[in-house]
PDB file of C-alpha atoms in Angstrom:
ATOM      1  CA  MET L   1      -0.001   0.043  -0.015  1.00  0.00           C
ATOM      2  CA  CYS L   2       1.288   3.366  -0.810  1.00  0.00           C
ATOM      3  CA  PRO L   3       2.208   5.448   2.323  1.00  0.00           C
ATOM      4  CA  SER L   4       0.604   8.629   3.081  1.00  0.00           C
ATOM      5  CA  PHE L   5       3.023  11.702   3.896  1.00  0.00           C
ATOM      6  CA  PRO L   6       2.688  13.248   7.550  1.00  0.00           C
ATOM      7  CA  SER L   7       0.648  16.182   7.785  1.00  0.00           C
ATOM      8  CA  ILE L   8       2.299  19.104   9.538  1.00  0.00           C
ATOM      9  CA  GLY L   9       0.391  22.326  10.077  1.00  0.00           C
ATOM     10  CA  TRP L  10       1.600  25.109   7.902  1.00  0.00           C
ATOM     11  CA  LYS L  11       1.919  27.753  10.696  1.00  0.00           C
ATOM     12  CA  GLU L  12       4.608  25.500  12.273  1.00  0.00           C
ATOM     13  CA  SER L  13       7.015  25.968   9.305  1.00  0.00           C
ATOM     14  CA  PHE L  14       7.384  29.700   9.645  1.00  0.00           C
ATOM     15  CA  SER L  15       9.438  31.775  12.118  1.00  0.00           C
ATOM     16  CA  VAL L  16       7.433  35.017  11.043  1.00  0.00           C
ATOM     17  CA  ILE L  17       3.985  35.390   9.788  1.00  0.00           C
ATOM     18  CA  ILE L  18       2.920  38.906   8.655  1.00  0.00           C
ATOM     19  CA  GLY L  19      -0.646  39.699   7.424  1.00  0.00           C
ATOM     20  CA  GLY L  20      -1.494  42.608   5.066  1.00  0.00           C
ATOM     21  CA  ASP L  21      -3.363  44.165   7.909  1.00  0.00           C
ATOM     22  CA  GLU L  22      -0.077  44.904   9.638  1.00  0.00           C
ATOM     23  CA  VAL L  23       1.450  47.114   7.261  1.00  0.00           C
ATOM     24  CA  THR L  24       0.266  50.507   5.858  1.00  0.00           C
ATOM     25  CA  ALA L  25       0.744  49.907   2.038  1.00  0.00           C
ATOM     26  CA  GLY L  26       0.187  46.544   0.321  1.00  0.00           C
ATOM     27  CA  LYS L  27       1.865  45.132  -2.748  1.00  0.00           C
ATOM     28  CA  PRO L  28       3.181  46.463  -5.024  1.00  0.00           C
ATOM     29  CA  SER L  29       4.729  48.441  -1.914  1.00  0.00           C
ATOM     30  CA  PRO L  30       7.687  46.622  -0.640  1.00  0.00           C
ATOM     31  CA  GLU L  31       6.830  47.308   2.985  1.00  0.00           C
ATOM     32  CA  ILE L  32       5.444  43.826   3.765  1.00  0.00           C
ATOM     33  CA  PHE L  33       8.758  42.250   2.673  1.00  0.00           C
ATOM     34  CA  LEU L  34      10.909  44.832   4.478  1.00  0.00           C
ATOM     35  CA  GLU L  35       8.983  44.215   7.597  1.00  0.00           C
ATOM     36  CA  ALA L  36       9.411  40.573   7.345  1.00  0.00           C
ATOM     37  CA  ALA L  37      13.160  41.024   6.840  1.00  0.00           C
ATOM     38  CA  LYS L  38      13.189  43.271   9.845  1.00  0.00           C
ATOM     39  CA  ARG L  39      11.501  40.783  12.098  1.00  0.00           C
ATOM     40  CA  LEU L  40      13.757  37.882  10.901  1.00  0.00           C
ATOM     41  CA  ASN L  41      16.694  40.311  11.586  1.00  0.00           C
ATOM     42  CA  ILE L  42      18.016  39.579   8.157  1.00  0.00           C
ATOM     43  CA  ASP L  43      19.256  42.235   5.512  1.00  0.00           C
ATOM     44  CA  PRO L  44      16.805  42.540   2.422  1.00  0.00           C
ATOM     45  CA  PRO L  45      19.403  41.528  -0.307  1.00  0.00           C
ATOM     46  CA  LYS L  46      19.978  38.228   1.512  1.00  0.00           C
ATOM     47  CA  CYS L  47      16.151  37.387   1.275  1.00  0.00           C
ATOM     48  CA  LEU L  48      14.501  35.177  -1.496  1.00  0.00           C
ATOM     49  CA  VAL L  49      10.872  36.046  -2.129  1.00  0.00           C
ATOM     50  CA  ILE L  50       8.675  33.485  -3.611  1.00  0.00           C
ATOM     51  CA  GLU L  51       5.720  35.008  -5.353  1.00  0.00           C
ATOM     52  CA  ASP L  52       2.637  34.109  -7.658  1.00  0.00           C
ATOM     53  CA  SER L  53       1.608  37.510  -8.606  1.00  0.00           C
ATOM     54  CA  ILE L  54       3.028  40.348 -10.578  1.00  0.00           C
ATOM     55  CA  PRO L  55       2.385  42.899  -7.957  1.00  0.00           C
ATOM     56  CA  GLY L  56       4.021  40.570  -5.432  1.00  0.00           C
ATOM     57  CA  VAL L  57       7.088  40.309  -7.790  1.00  0.00           C
ATOM     58  CA  THR L  58       7.414  44.205  -8.149  1.00  0.00           C
ATOM     59  CA  ALA L  59       7.238  44.420  -4.268  1.00  0.00           C
ATOM     60  CA  GLY L  60       9.954  41.948  -3.743  1.00  0.00           C
ATOM     61  CA  LYS L  61      12.154  43.626  -6.300  1.00  0.00           C
ATOM     62  CA  ALA L  62      11.591  46.999  -4.726  1.00  0.00           C
ATOM     63  CA  ALA L  63      12.585  45.681  -1.387  1.00  0.00           C
ATOM     64  CA  GLY L  64      15.948  44.729  -2.885  1.00  0.00           C
ATOM     65  CA  MET L  65      15.430  40.994  -2.671  1.00  0.00           C
ATOM     66  CA  GLU L  66      15.829  38.283  -5.128  1.00  0.00           C
ATOM     67  CA  VAL L  67      12.584  36.958  -6.363  1.00  0.00           C
ATOM     68  CA  VAL L  68      11.469  33.678  -7.769  1.00  0.00           C
ATOM     69  CA  ALA L  69       7.967  33.747  -9.461  1.00  0.00           C
ATOM     70  CA  VAL L  70       5.528  30.858  -9.682  1.00  0.00           C
ATOM     71  CA  PRO L  71       2.758  32.366 -11.856  1.00  0.00           C
ATOM     72  CA  SER L  72      -0.703  31.707 -10.559  1.00  0.00           C
ATOM     73  CA  LEU L  73      -2.270  31.385 -13.893  1.00  0.00           C
ATOM     74  CA  PRO L  74      -0.979  29.001 -16.636  1.00  0.00           C
ATOM     75  CA  LYS L  75       0.921  30.114 -19.771  1.00  0.00           C
ATOM     76  CA  GLN L  76       1.599  33.564 -18.021  1.00  0.00           C
ATOM     77  CA  SER L  77       5.351  33.285 -17.351  1.00  0.00           C
ATOM     78  CA  HIS L  78       6.152  35.832 -20.188  1.00  0.00           C
ATOM     79  CA  LEU L  79       4.448  38.653 -17.975  1.00  0.00           C
ATOM     80  CA  TYR L  80       6.864  38.103 -14.991  1.00  0.00           C
ATOM     81  CA  THR L  81       9.957  39.538 -16.684  1.00  0.00           C
ATOM     82  CA  SER L  82      11.284  41.335 -13.479  1.00  0.00           C
ATOM     83  CA  ALA L  83      11.363  38.074 -11.547  1.00  0.00           C
ATOM     84  CA  ASP L  84      15.035  36.566 -11.302  1.00  0.00           C
ATOM     85  CA  GLU L  85      13.364  33.312 -12.011  1.00  0.00           C
ATOM     86  CA  VAL L  86      10.115  31.884 -13.207  1.00  0.00           C
ATOM     87  CA  ILE L  87       9.277  28.293 -12.593  1.00  0.00           C
ATOM     88  CA  ASN L  88       6.261  26.208 -13.105  1.00  0.00           C
ATOM     89  CA  SER L  89       5.414  25.123  -9.605  1.00  0.00           C
ATOM     90  CA  LEU L  90       6.816  24.722  -6.251  1.00  0.00           C
ATOM     91  CA  LEU L  91       7.848  21.288  -7.112  1.00  0.00           C
ATOM     92  CA  ASP L  92      10.564  22.938  -9.340  1.00  0.00           C
ATOM     93  CA  LEU L  93      12.056  25.239  -6.663  1.00  0.00           C
ATOM     94  CA  ARG L  94      15.604  24.535  -6.064  1.00  0.00           C
ATOM     95  CA  PRO L  95      16.854  26.563  -3.015  1.00  0.00           C
ATOM     96  CA  GLU L  96      20.501  25.690  -3.568  1.00  0.00           C
ATOM     97  CA  LYS L  97      20.503  27.997  -6.625  1.00  0.00           C
ATOM     98  CA  TRP L  98      19.983  30.847  -4.176  1.00  0.00           C
ATOM     99  CA  GLY L  99      22.513  29.822  -1.693  1.00  0.00           C
ATOM    100  CA  LEU L 100      20.009  27.923   0.565  1.00  0.00           C
ATOM    101  CA  PRO L 101      20.209  24.464   1.854  1.00  0.00           C
ATOM    102  CA  PRO L 102      18.863  21.928  -0.793  1.00  0.00           C
ATOM    103  CA  PHE L 103      15.628  19.945  -0.287  1.00  0.00           C
ATOM    104  CA  GLU L 104      16.431  16.417   0.876  1.00  0.00           C
ATOM    105  CA  ASP L 105      13.253  15.024  -0.700  1.00  0.00           C
ATOM    106  CA  TRP L 106      14.728  14.252  -4.240  1.00  0.00           C
ATOM    107  CA  VAL L 107      15.626  10.597  -4.700  1.00  0.00           C
ATOM    108  CA  GLU L 108      17.314   9.274  -7.880  1.00  0.00           C
ATOM    109  CA  GLY L 109      16.183  12.355  -9.962  1.00  0.00           C
ATOM    110  CA  THR L 110      12.658  12.044  -8.722  1.00  0.00           C
ATOM    111  CA  LEU L 111      10.556  13.840  -6.110  1.00  0.00           C
ATOM    112  CA  PRO L 112       7.997  11.613  -4.148  1.00  0.00           C
ATOM    113  CA  ILE L 113       4.727  13.193  -3.825  1.00  0.00           C
ATOM    114  CA  GLU L 114       1.556  12.504  -2.007  1.00  0.00           C
ATOM    115  CA  PRO L 115      -0.023   9.793  -4.332  1.00  0.00           C
ATOM    116  CA  TRP L 116      -2.923  10.984  -6.501  1.00  0.00           C
ATOM    117  CA  TYR L 117      -5.465   8.844  -8.398  1.00  0.00           C
ATOM    118  CA  ILE L 118      -7.393   9.111 -11.682  1.00  0.00           C
ATOM    119  CA  GLY L 119      -9.146   6.469 -13.900  1.00  0.00           C
ATOM    120  CA  GLY L 120     -11.299   5.849 -16.873  1.00  0.00           C
ATOM    121  CA  PRO L 121     -11.537   4.197 -20.192  1.00  0.00           C
ATOM    122  CA  VAL L 122      -8.638   4.632 -22.600  1.00  0.00           C
ATOM    123  CA  ILE L 123      -9.643   7.078 -25.432  1.00  0.00           C
ATOM    124  CA  LYS L 124      -8.026   8.121 -28.725  1.00  0.00           C
ATOM    125  CA  GLY L 125      -5.600  11.026 -28.436  1.00  0.00           C
ATOM    126  CA  PHE L 126      -4.253  13.301 -31.022  1.00  0.00           C
ATOM    127  CA  GLY L 127      -2.905  10.526 -33.041  1.00  0.00           C
ATOM    128  CA  ARG L 128       0.796  11.493 -32.606  1.00  0.00           C
ATOM    129  CA  GLY L 129       2.006   9.131 -29.901  1.00  0.00           C
ATOM    130  CA  SER L 130       2.717   6.082 -32.042  1.00  0.00           C
ATOM    131  CA  LYS L 131       2.661   7.810 -35.367  1.00  0.00           C
ATOM    132  CA  VAL L 132       4.682  10.766 -34.787  1.00  0.00           C
ATOM    133  CA  LEU L 133       6.710  10.015 -31.479  1.00  0.00           C
ATOM    134  CA  GLY L 134       6.931   6.245 -31.823  1.00  0.00           C
ATOM    135  CA  ILE L 135       5.397   6.266 -28.167  1.00  0.00           C
ATOM    136  CA  PRO L 136       2.028   4.739 -27.532  1.00  0.00           C
ATOM    137  CA  THR L 137       0.219   6.675 -24.867  1.00  0.00           C
ATOM    138  CA  ALA L 138      -2.875   5.584 -23.313  1.00  0.00           C
ATOM    139  CA  ASN L 139      -4.854   8.946 -23.137  1.00  0.00           C
ATOM    140  CA  LEU L 140      -7.445   9.425 -20.629  1.00  0.00           C
ATOM    141  CA  SER L 141     -10.402  11.754 -20.930  1.00  0.00           C
ATOM    142  CA  THR L 142     -10.283  15.001 -18.812  1.00  0.00           C
ATOM    143  CA  GLU L 143     -14.050  14.902 -18.305  1.00  0.00           C
ATOM    144  CA  GLY L 144     -14.736  14.871 -14.599  1.00  0.00           C
ATOM    145  CA  TYR L 145     -11.180  15.632 -13.577  1.00  0.00           C
ATOM    146  CA  SER L 146     -11.293  19.612 -13.916  1.00  0.00           C
ATOM    147  CA  THR L 147     -10.142  19.917 -10.340  1.00  0.00           C
ATOM    148  CA  VAL L 148      -7.388  17.569 -10.638  1.00  0.00           C
ATOM    149  CA  LEU L 149      -5.976  19.257 -13.768  1.00  0.00           C
ATOM    150  CA  LEU L 150      -6.339  22.607 -11.772  1.00  0.00           C
ATOM    151  CA  GLU L 151      -4.646  21.521  -8.633  1.00  0.00           C
ATOM    152  CA  GLN L 152      -1.816  19.522 -10.291  1.00  0.00           C
ATOM    153  CA  PRO L 153       1.117  21.469 -11.802  1.00  0.00           C
ATOM    154  CA  SER L 154       1.766  20.462 -15.589  1.00  0.00           C
ATOM    155  CA  GLY L 155       4.876  18.347 -15.787  1.00  0.00           C
ATOM    156  CA  VAL L 156       6.070  14.787 -16.028  1.00  0.00           C
ATOM    157  CA  TYR L 157       5.113  12.149 -13.385  1.00  0.00           C
ATOM    158  CA  PHE L 158       5.453   8.605 -12.939  1.00  0.00           C
ATOM    159  CA  GLY L 159       3.687   5.713 -10.979  1.00  0.00           C
ATOM    160  CA  TRP L 160       1.744   2.593 -11.483  1.00  0.00           C
ATOM    161  CA  ALA L 161      -0.993   1.807 -14.066  1.00  0.00           C
ATOM    162  CA  ALA L 162      -3.736  -0.989 -13.638  1.00  0.00           C
ATOM    163  CA  LEU L 163      -5.421  -2.069 -16.849  1.00  0.00           C
ATOM    164  CA  SER L 164      -8.621  -3.915 -15.863  1.00  0.00           C
ATOM    165  CA  THR L 165      -8.097  -7.136 -17.740  1.00  0.00           C
ATOM    166  CA  ARG L 166      -4.262  -7.328 -18.147  1.00  0.00           C
ATOM    167  CA  GLY L 167      -2.613  -6.154 -14.990  1.00  0.00           C
ATOM    168  CA  ILE L 168      -0.375  -3.472 -13.085  1.00  0.00           C
ATOM    169  CA  TYR L 169       2.585  -2.004 -15.078  1.00  0.00           C
ATOM    170  CA  LYS L 170       5.027   0.681 -14.531  1.00  0.00           C
ATOM    171  CA  MET L 171       3.986   4.244 -15.976  1.00  0.00           C
ATOM    172  CA  VAL L 172       5.314   7.688 -16.844  1.00  0.00           C
ATOM    173  CA  MET L 173       2.885  10.352 -17.663  1.00  0.00           C
ATOM    174  CA  SER L 174       2.765  14.101 -18.857  1.00  0.00           C
ATOM    175  CA  ILE L 175       0.076  16.405 -17.771  1.00  0.00           C
ATOM    176  CA  GLY L 176      -0.090  19.812 -19.249  1.00  0.00           C
ATOM    177  CA  TRP L 177      -0.354  21.430 -22.649  1.00  0.00           C
ATOM    178  CA  ASN L 178       2.782  19.848 -24.275  1.00  0.00           C
ATOM    179  CA  PRO L 179       4.388  22.994 -25.516  1.00  0.00           C
ATOM    180  CA  TYR L 180       5.945  21.424 -28.472  1.00  0.00           C
ATOM    181  CA  PHE L 181       2.619  20.362 -29.868  1.00  0.00           C
ATOM    182  CA  ASN L 182       0.814  23.453 -28.265  1.00  0.00           C
ATOM    183  CA  ASN L 183      -2.254  21.479 -26.967  1.00  0.00           C
ATOM    184  CA  PRO L 184      -5.443  23.557 -27.002  1.00  0.00           C
ATOM    185  CA  GLU L 185      -6.324  22.137 -23.596  1.00  0.00           C
ATOM    186  CA  LYS L 186      -4.607  20.602 -20.559  1.00  0.00           C
ATOM    187  CA  THR L 187      -4.355  16.711 -21.132  1.00  0.00           C
ATOM    188  CA  ILE L 188      -3.416  13.555 -19.380  1.00  0.00           C
ATOM    189  CA  GLU L 189      -1.149  11.289 -21.391  1.00  0.00           C
ATOM    190  CA  PRO L 190       0.320   8.094 -19.629  1.00  0.00           C
ATOM    191  CA  TRP L 191       2.906   5.817 -21.273  1.00  0.00           C
ATOM    192  CA  LEU L 192       2.594   2.241 -19.972  1.00  0.00           C
ATOM    193  CA  LEU L 193       6.129   1.014 -19.832  1.00  0.00           C
ATOM    194  CA  HIS L 194       5.341  -2.539 -21.563  1.00  0.00           C
ATOM    195  CA  ASP L 195       5.094  -3.825 -25.076  1.00  0.00           C
ATOM    196  CA  PHE L 196       1.640  -4.766 -25.859  1.00  0.00           C
ATOM    197  CA  ASP L 197       0.683  -6.838 -28.660  1.00  0.00           C
ATOM    198  CA  ASP L 198      -2.761  -5.007 -29.356  1.00  0.00           C
ATOM    199  CA  ASP L 199      -4.573  -1.676 -28.577  1.00  0.00           C
ATOM    200  CA  PHE L 200      -6.804  -1.457 -25.578  1.00  0.00           C
ATOM    201  CA  TYR L 201      -9.132   1.532 -26.497  1.00  0.00           C
ATOM    202  CA  GLY L 202     -12.067   1.447 -23.947  1.00  0.00           C
ATOM    203  CA  GLU L 203     -10.387  -0.671 -21.507  1.00  0.00           C
ATOM    204  CA  ASP L 204     -10.474   0.748 -17.862  1.00  0.00           C
ATOM    205  CA  LEU L 205      -7.254   2.258 -16.851  1.00  0.00           C
ATOM    206  CA  HIS L 206      -6.497   3.562 -13.241  1.00  0.00           C
ATOM    207  CA  LEU L 207      -3.276   5.433 -12.301  1.00  0.00           C
ATOM    208  CA  ALA L 208      -1.587   5.820  -8.990  1.00  0.00           C
ATOM    209  CA  ILE L 209       0.852   8.712  -9.405  1.00  0.00           C
ATOM    210  CA  VAL L 210       3.453   8.666  -6.912  1.00  0.00           C
ATOM    211  CA  GLY L 211       6.387  10.873  -8.128  1.00  0.00           C
ATOM    212  CA  TYR L 212       7.434  13.806 -10.000  1.00  0.00           C
ATOM    213  CA  ILE L 213      10.389  14.116 -12.540  1.00  0.00           C
ATOM    214  CA  ARG L 214      10.492  17.500 -14.241  1.00  0.00           C
ATOM    215  CA  PRO L 215       8.306  20.490 -15.289  1.00  0.00           C
ATOM    216  CA  GLU L 216       6.902  20.383 -19.049  1.00  0.00           C
ATOM    217  CA  ALA L 217       9.120  21.920 -21.473  1.00  0.00           C
ATOM    218  CA  ASN L 218       9.296  23.132 -25.191  1.00  0.00           C
ATOM    219  CA  PHE L 219      12.053  21.679 -27.395  1.00  0.00           C
ATOM    220  CA  PRO L 220      13.892  22.865 -30.562  1.00  0.00           C
ATOM    221  CA  SER L 221      13.243  19.606 -32.533  1.00  0.00           C
ATOM    222  CA  LEU L 222      11.078  16.661 -32.442  1.00  0.00           C
ATOM    223  CA  GLU L 223      14.259  14.452 -31.899  1.00  0.00           C
ATOM    224  CA  SER L 224      15.154  16.229 -28.756  1.00  0.00           C
ATOM    225  CA  LEU L 225      11.779  15.888 -27.349  1.00  0.00           C
ATOM    226  CA  ILE L 226      11.804  12.204 -27.985  1.00  0.00           C
ATOM    227  CA  GLU L 227      15.072  11.924 -26.430  1.00  0.00           C
ATOM    228  CA  LYS L 228      13.805  13.467 -23.345  1.00  0.00           C
ATOM    229  CA  ILE L 229      10.680  11.384 -23.116  1.00  0.00           C
ATOM    230  CA  TYR L 230      13.023   8.219 -23.048  1.00  0.00           C
ATOM    231  CA  GLU L 231      15.130   9.791 -20.570  1.00  0.00           C
ATOM    232  CA  ASP L 232      11.824  10.174 -18.369  1.00  0.00           C
ATOM    233  CA  ARG L 233      11.287   6.573 -19.194  1.00  0.00           C
ATOM    234  CA  ARG L 234      14.719   5.631 -17.739  1.00  0.00           C
ATOM    235  CA  ILE L 235      14.181   7.512 -14.690  1.00  0.00           C
ATOM    236  CA  ALA L 236      10.880   6.284 -13.824  1.00  0.00           C
ATOM    237  CA  GLU L 237      11.601   2.707 -14.539  1.00  0.00           C
ATOM    238  CA  THR L 238      14.747   2.737 -12.076  1.00  0.00           C
ATOM    239  CA  ALA L 239      12.634   4.810  -9.482  1.00  0.00           C
ATOM    240  CA  LEU L 240       9.865   2.378  -9.447  1.00  0.00           C
ATOM    241  CA  GLU L 241      12.195  -0.380  -8.320  1.00  0.00           C
ATOM    242  CA  LEU L 242      12.997   1.378  -5.093  1.00  0.00           C
ATOM    243  CA  PRO L 243      11.079   0.259  -2.170  1.00  0.00           C
ATOM    244  CA  LEU L 244       9.661   3.725  -1.525  1.00  0.00           C
ATOM    245  CA  TYR L 245       7.765   3.512  -4.687  1.00  0.00           C
ATOM    246  CA  SER L 246       7.578  -0.254  -5.411  1.00  0.00           C
ATOM    247  CA  LYS L 247       5.349  -0.741  -2.511  1.00  0.00           C
ATOM    248  CA  CYS L 248       2.602   1.561  -4.205  1.00  0.00           C
ATOM    249  CA  ARG L 249       2.204  -1.185  -6.642  1.00  0.00           C
ATOM    250  CA  GLU L 250       0.074  -2.817  -3.978  1.00  0.00           C
ATOM    251  CA  ASP L 251      -2.197   0.301  -3.679  1.00  0.00           C
ATOM    252  CA  PRO L 252      -5.867  -0.877  -3.192  1.00  0.00           C
ATOM    253  CA  TYR L 253      -7.042   1.509  -5.716  1.00  0.00           C
ATOM    254  CA  LEU L 254      -5.124  -0.388  -8.294  1.00  0.00           C
ATOM    255  CA  LYS L 255      -5.887  -3.991  -7.144  1.00  0.00           C
ATOM    256  CA  SER L 256      -9.516  -3.173  -6.882  1.00  0.00           C
ATOM    257  CA  SER L 257      -9.620  -2.230 -10.345  1.00  0.00           C
ATOM    258  CA  LEU L 258      -8.380  -5.602 -11.829  1.00  0.00           C
ATOM    259  CA  ASN L 259     -10.811  -8.390 -12.983  1.00  0.00           C
ATOM    260  CA  GLY L 260      -9.324 -11.094 -10.964  1.00  0.00           C
ATOM    261  CA  ASP L 261      -5.780 -11.714 -10.157  1.00  0.00           C
ATOM    262  CA  ASN L 262      -4.004 -10.952 -13.338  1.00  0.00           C
ATOM    263  CA  SER L 263      -1.620  -8.450 -12.046  1.00  0.00           C
ATOM    264  CA  HIS L 264       1.608  -8.182 -14.305  1.00  0.00           C
ATOM    265  CA  LEU L 265       4.959  -9.186 -12.863  1.00  0.00           C
TER     266      LEU L 265
END
């Protein structure tokens, strides 16, 4: 069974908390950041601000601090030009780039995450997986998963996939707009890491997503995109052998979706 992460109150993670009602001017004024630095007894230039709004980025820079932007709206990163760095989500924050201690969560190029689950019948996608990329994806409909798509940052994830009549397999997947192809909508595109003899359109597919690899990115050529996808596969296949992830193969969500005892070994 896949383990749950311990829940810790967010307030316990901060030395200082300041509300907007404690300063006279809100963002883009730098006052709230300068007050935070004062209470922490740290010089502003040594502070790193993490912001999701343009006024917040402006305020952080006006305070003389370095700023990492995590845009609150998708496909808006081009508007955050004054930030020192723009990242897709907090999953991509690397504190060591800013002279801070690195996160210790990363394991073999992967980040363990609180597992999340999606499922449904396999549908036909854009027709480019096998034909253009040579990589057969088992696309899922996004209908009914608007909340999941909203909450989960775009990027490349991995985990376990259960096909109702075939078994359980390793899986790597992308969620997002696939910038190279410029999807018109956010999609879920899993790649089951097994060679199948036939298609399985319409078959029920259940996914347990247990780890994160990287943000989605654009590529200068189709060849470089394919190379990166195969690198993602190697990372996922290796990581899923680790006890941290391999135990998630026994998740009840996956087991209950099978028709009989036919889990793939």
